[in-house]
């Protein structure tokens, strides 16, 4: 990542003065719209979405990705975020934290992982590091499982009904929000114009209190070096 500051799509002060001036002309329209899906039905807003998307894609600046996890802050500061297989993560988890579990609990861990993590489950997780572009998941509940259970989905997913194992996973590490500098060219999403739409949605929420913040799930298969980590914040979870 270059020395230029990555664009934070959750903040309107990273928008240009020219874009902000044009958006002010559409304040009344934006106050009547609740959902970001409606941007595409208005040519002026649709054009701005595409312009913001192009600005965010600028490789000289990049974007800020938000990663939710529970772990040790020093680990990420030292090693960054490394994409690997769920199997590798689970082996490492047992090496580092297996002592916390009884023999019966360890057996349930292994059986639960074997049953849950089929080829299809592994295909959507292996070798990927996942991000959002805003912090809306902190208010809609989306981030809570990731912040509350150590190790990410590749460790905790099968054990929502196992109170013993879940309790142990909740005691390890700290809930962290990790902001990273990303290149959009290395990120994969599941919608058109994800950067511009998210960014305009952030502006939308500043002029319309009833607007719903749009965000996307995205992933990269590239490692995030420690130098690309912009901030690690310990947060509170219920």
Short mmCIF file of C-alpha atoms in Angstrom, two decimals:
data_model
loop_
_atom_site.label_atom_id
_atom_site.label_comp_id
_atom_site.label_asym_id
_atom_site.label_seq_id
_atom_site.Cartn_x
_atom_site.Cartn_y
_atom_site.Cartn_z
CA UNK A 1 0.00 0.00 0.00
CA UNK A 2 1.34 3.43 -0.89
CA UNK A 3 1.90 6.26 1.55
CA UNK A 4 -1.41 7.84 0.46
CA UNK A 5 -4.24 7.56 2.94
CA UNK A 6 -6.79 4.83 2.16
CA UNK A 7 -10.39 5.96 1.71
CA UNK A 8 -12.69 5.18 4.63
CA UNK A 9 -16.07 4.51 3.02
CA UNK A 10 -17.78 4.87 6.37
CA UNK A 11 -16.80 8.55 6.54
CA UNK A 12 -18.02 11.38 4.35
CA UNK A 13 -15.06 13.59 5.20
CA UNK A 14 -12.98 11.36 2.92
CA UNK A 15 -15.18 12.49 0.00
CA UNK A 16 -14.04 15.31 -2.26
CA UNK A 17 -15.51 18.78 -1.84
CA UNK A 18 -16.83 18.56 -5.40
CA UNK A 19 -18.79 15.37 -4.72
CA UNK A 20 -20.15 16.72 -1.43
CA UNK A 21 -21.30 19.90 -3.17
CA UNK A 22 -23.19 17.87 -5.79
CA UNK A 23 -24.75 15.66 -3.15
CA UNK A 24 -26.13 18.69 -1.31
CA UNK A 25 -28.20 19.40 -4.40
CA UNK A 26 -29.99 16.08 -3.82
CA UNK A 27 -30.64 16.42 -0.10
CA UNK A 28 -34.43 16.49 -0.49
CA UNK A 29 -34.37 13.39 -2.67
CA UNK A 30 -32.14 11.51 -0.26
CA UNK A 31 -34.41 12.42 2.63
CA UNK A 32 -37.25 10.69 0.81
CA UNK A 33 -35.28 7.50 0.12
CA UNK A 34 -34.87 4.86 2.80
CA UNK A 35 -32.99 2.08 0.99
CA UNK A 36 -29.76 2.26 -0.98
CA UNK A 37 -31.30 0.01 -3.62
CA UNK A 38 -33.22 3.09 -4.78
CA UNK A 39 -30.02 4.91 -5.78
CA UNK A 40 -30.06 3.13 -9.13
CA UNK A 41 -33.55 4.39 -9.96
CA UNK A 42 -32.37 8.02 -9.93
CA UNK A 43 -29.88 8.87 -12.70
CA UNK A 44 -28.06 11.59 -10.74
CA UNK A 45 -27.48 9.31 -7.74
CA UNK A 46 -26.59 6.38 -9.94
CA UNK A 47 -23.93 8.50 -11.63
CA UNK A 48 -22.46 9.52 -8.27
CA UNK A 49 -22.38 5.88 -7.14
CA UNK A 50 -20.25 5.04 -10.17
CA UNK A 51 -17.96 8.02 -9.64
CA UNK A 52 -17.44 7.14 -5.97
CA UNK A 53 -16.77 3.56 -6.98
CA UNK A 54 -14.06 4.69 -9.39
CA UNK A 55 -12.48 6.94 -6.75
CA UNK A 56 -12.39 4.09 -4.22
CA UNK A 57 -10.77 1.76 -6.74
CA UNK A 58 -7.86 4.19 -7.16
CA UNK A 59 -4.87 1.96 -6.48
CA UNK A 60 -2.76 4.79 -5.14
CA UNK A 61 -5.05 5.18 -2.13
CA UNK A 62 -7.07 2.02 -1.55
CA UNK A 63 -9.88 1.54 0.96
CA UNK A 64 -10.32 0.70 4.64
CA UNK A 65 -11.57 -2.81 5.40
CA UNK A 66 -13.12 -3.70 8.76
CA UNK A 67 -12.37 -7.16 10.18
CA UNK A 68 -14.22 -8.45 13.27
CA UNK A 69 -12.62 -11.15 15.37
CA UNK A 70 -11.79 -12.36 18.84
CA UNK A 71 -8.14 -13.01 19.54
CA UNK A 72 -4.88 -11.67 20.91
CA UNK A 73 -4.06 -8.14 19.79
CA UNK A 74 -0.32 -8.79 19.74
CA UNK A 75 -0.74 -11.74 17.41
CA UNK A 76 -2.25 -9.56 14.70
CA UNK A 77 0.19 -6.71 15.26
CA UNK A 78 3.03 -9.18 14.73
CA UNK A 79 1.71 -11.48 11.99
CA UNK A 80 -1.05 -9.53 10.26
CA UNK A 81 -4.01 -11.46 8.84
CA UNK A 82 -3.01 -14.66 7.08
CA UNK A 83 -5.44 -16.58 4.85
CA UNK A 84 -5.20 -20.31 5.41
CA UNK A 85 -7.47 -23.34 5.52
CA UNK A 86 -9.93 -23.98 8.32
CA UNK A 87 -8.18 -27.27 8.97
CA UNK A 88 -4.90 -25.44 9.59
CA UNK A 89 -6.61 -22.97 11.90
CA UNK A 90 -8.24 -25.73 13.91
CA UNK A 91 -4.97 -27.63 14.30
CA UNK A 92 -3.28 -24.46 15.54
CA UNK A 93 -6.19 -23.80 17.87
CA UNK A 94 -5.78 -27.23 19.50
CA UNK A 95 -2.02 -26.71 19.83
CA UNK A 96 -2.49 -23.38 21.59
CA UNK A 97 -5.71 -23.91 23.54
CA UNK A 98 -6.45 -27.62 23.66
CA UNK A 99 -5.40 -27.71 27.31
CA UNK A 100 -8.48 -25.68 28.23
CA UNK A 101 -10.83 -28.56 27.36
CA UNK A 102 -11.54 -31.87 29.06
CA UNK A 103 -11.01 -35.07 27.08
CA UNK A 104 -14.77 -35.33 26.51
CA UNK A 105 -14.95 -31.73 25.31
CA UNK A 106 -12.00 -32.26 22.97
CA UNK A 107 -13.77 -35.26 21.47
CA UNK A 108 -16.91 -33.15 20.90
CA UNK A 109 -14.78 -30.43 19.30
CA UNK A 110 -13.27 -32.84 16.81
CA UNK A 111 -16.56 -34.57 16.04
CA UNK A 112 -18.36 -31.25 15.64
CA UNK A 113 -15.73 -29.93 13.24
CA UNK A 114 -15.71 -33.13 11.20
CA UNK A 115 -19.50 -33.15 10.85
CA UNK A 116 -19.98 -29.45 10.16
CA UNK A 117 -17.10 -28.54 7.89
CA UNK A 118 -18.04 -30.31 4.68
CA UNK A 119 -16.41 -29.58 1.33
CA UNK A 120 -19.01 -26.87 0.64
CA UNK A 121 -18.47 -25.22 4.02
CA UNK A 122 -14.70 -25.24 3.54
CA UNK A 123 -14.95 -23.84 0.02
CA UNK A 124 -16.47 -20.54 1.20
CA UNK A 125 -13.95 -20.08 4.03
CA UNK A 126 -10.60 -21.63 3.18
CA UNK A 127 -7.88 -19.23 2.14
CA UNK A 128 -9.97 -16.11 2.69
CA UNK A 129 -9.90 -13.16 5.08
CA UNK A 130 -13.30 -11.47 5.38
CA UNK A 131 -14.10 -7.78 5.80
CA UNK A 132 -16.87 -5.20 5.84
CA UNK A 133 -16.60 -1.54 4.81
CA UNK A 134 -18.51 0.04 7.71
CA UNK A 135 -19.25 -0.71 11.35
CA UNK A 136 -22.99 -1.20 10.91
CA UNK A 137 -22.53 -4.85 11.98
CA UNK A 138 -21.88 -3.54 15.50
CA UNK A 139 -25.47 -2.27 15.72
CA UNK A 140 -27.37 -4.93 13.76
CA UNK A 141 -25.87 -7.94 15.57
CA UNK A 142 -23.83 -9.22 12.66
CA UNK A 143 -20.49 -8.78 14.42
CA UNK A 144 -21.51 -10.22 17.80
CA UNK A 145 -20.74 -13.92 17.14
CA UNK A 146 -17.33 -13.08 15.68
CA UNK A 147 -16.42 -10.79 18.58
CA UNK A 148 -17.72 -13.17 21.25
CA UNK A 149 -16.17 -16.47 20.14
CA UNK A 150 -12.44 -17.05 19.75
CA UNK A 151 -11.07 -18.37 16.50
CA UNK A 152 -13.63 -17.24 13.95
CA UNK A 153 -16.30 -19.27 12.20
CA UNK A 154 -13.86 -22.07 11.38
CA UNK A 155 -13.67 -22.84 15.10
CA UNK A 156 -16.97 -21.88 16.74
CA UNK A 157 -19.71 -22.48 14.15
CA UNK A 158 -20.74 -26.04 15.17
CA UNK A 159 -21.11 -25.26 18.87
CA UNK A 160 -23.94 -22.76 19.30
CA UNK A 161 -25.88 -25.37 21.30
CA UNK A 162 -22.93 -26.68 23.31
CA UNK A 163 -22.88 -24.38 26.33
CA UNK A 164 -19.67 -25.86 27.78
CA UNK A 165 -17.56 -25.38 24.65
CA UNK A 166 -19.16 -22.05 23.79
CA UNK A 167 -18.41 -20.75 27.28
CA UNK A 168 -14.71 -21.59 26.90
CA UNK A 169 -14.52 -19.96 23.47
CA UNK A 170 -16.00 -16.79 24.97
CA UNK A 171 -13.24 -16.62 27.58
CA UNK A 172 -10.25 -16.68 25.23
CA UNK A 173 -8.80 -13.49 23.76
CA UNK A 174 -10.42 -10.07 23.37
CA UNK A 175 -13.08 -8.74 20.96
CA UNK A 176 -11.23 -6.78 18.27
CA UNK A 177 -12.04 -4.55 15.34
CA UNK A 178 -9.10 -4.51 12.95
CA UNK A 179 -9.02 -1.83 10.27
CA UNK A 180 -6.80 -2.64 7.30
CA UNK A 181 -5.71 -0.94 4.10
CA UNK A 182 -6.98 -2.96 1.13
CA UNK A 183 -6.66 -2.77 -2.63
CA UNK A 184 -10.10 -3.18 -4.22
CA UNK A 185 -8.45 -5.13 -7.06
CA UNK A 186 -7.58 -7.85 -4.52
CA UNK A 187 -11.03 -7.93 -2.91
CA UNK A 188 -14.06 -9.97 -3.98
CA UNK A 189 -17.64 -8.89 -3.33
CA UNK A 190 -21.06 -10.02 -4.47
CA UNK A 191 -22.68 -6.91 -5.96
CA UNK A 192 -22.08 -4.18 -8.51
CA UNK A 193 -20.35 -0.95 -7.51
CA UNK A 194 -19.87 -2.05 -3.88
CA UNK A 195 -17.47 0.76 -2.98
CA UNK A 196 -19.52 3.61 -4.40
CA UNK A 197 -22.81 2.29 -3.12
CA UNK A 198 -21.48 1.87 0.41
CA UNK A 199 -19.89 5.29 0.39
CA UNK A 200 -23.04 7.03 -0.85
CA UNK A 201 -25.03 5.10 1.76
CA UNK A 202 -22.76 6.54 4.46
CA UNK A 203 -23.56 10.04 3.21
CA UNK A 204 -27.25 9.11 2.93
CA UNK A 205 -27.33 8.28 6.66
CA UNK A 206 -26.03 11.75 7.56
CA UNK A 207 -28.97 13.51 5.91
CA UNK A 208 -31.72 10.96 6.54
CA UNK A 209 -32.04 9.47 10.06
CA UNK A 210 -34.35 6.76 8.71
CA UNK A 211 -31.90 5.57 6.06
CA UNK A 212 -30.41 2.10 6.43
CA UNK A 213 -26.63 1.86 6.08
CA UNK A 214 -25.60 -0.36 3.20
CA UNK A 215 -22.55 -2.56 3.63
CA UNK A 216 -21.03 -5.53 1.87
CA UNK A 217 -19.20 -8.69 2.80
CA UNK A 218 -15.91 -8.93 0.97
CA UNK A 219 -12.86 -11.11 1.14
CA UNK A 220 -9.28 -11.20 0.00
CA UNK A 221 -7.08 -14.20 -0.64
CA UNK A 222 -3.98 -12.07 -0.17
CA UNK A 223 -2.26 -11.86 3.25
CA UNK A 224 -2.62 -8.59 5.14
CA UNK A 225 0.84 -7.59 6.31
CA UNK A 226 1.23 -5.91 9.72
CA UNK A 227 2.13 -2.69 7.92
CA UNK A 228 -1.28 -2.65 6.25
CA UNK A 229 -3.08 -2.75 9.60
CA UNK A 230 -4.27 0.77 10.34
CA UNK A 231 -5.81 0.24 13.76
CA UNK A 232 -6.68 -2.51 16.24
CA UNK A 233 -9.43 -1.60 18.70
CA UNK A 234 -10.60 -3.63 21.68
CA UNK A 235 -14.38 -3.24 21.95
CA UNK A 236 -17.12 -4.21 24.39
CA UNK A 237 -19.66 -6.94 23.61
CA UNK A 238 -22.75 -7.94 25.54
#
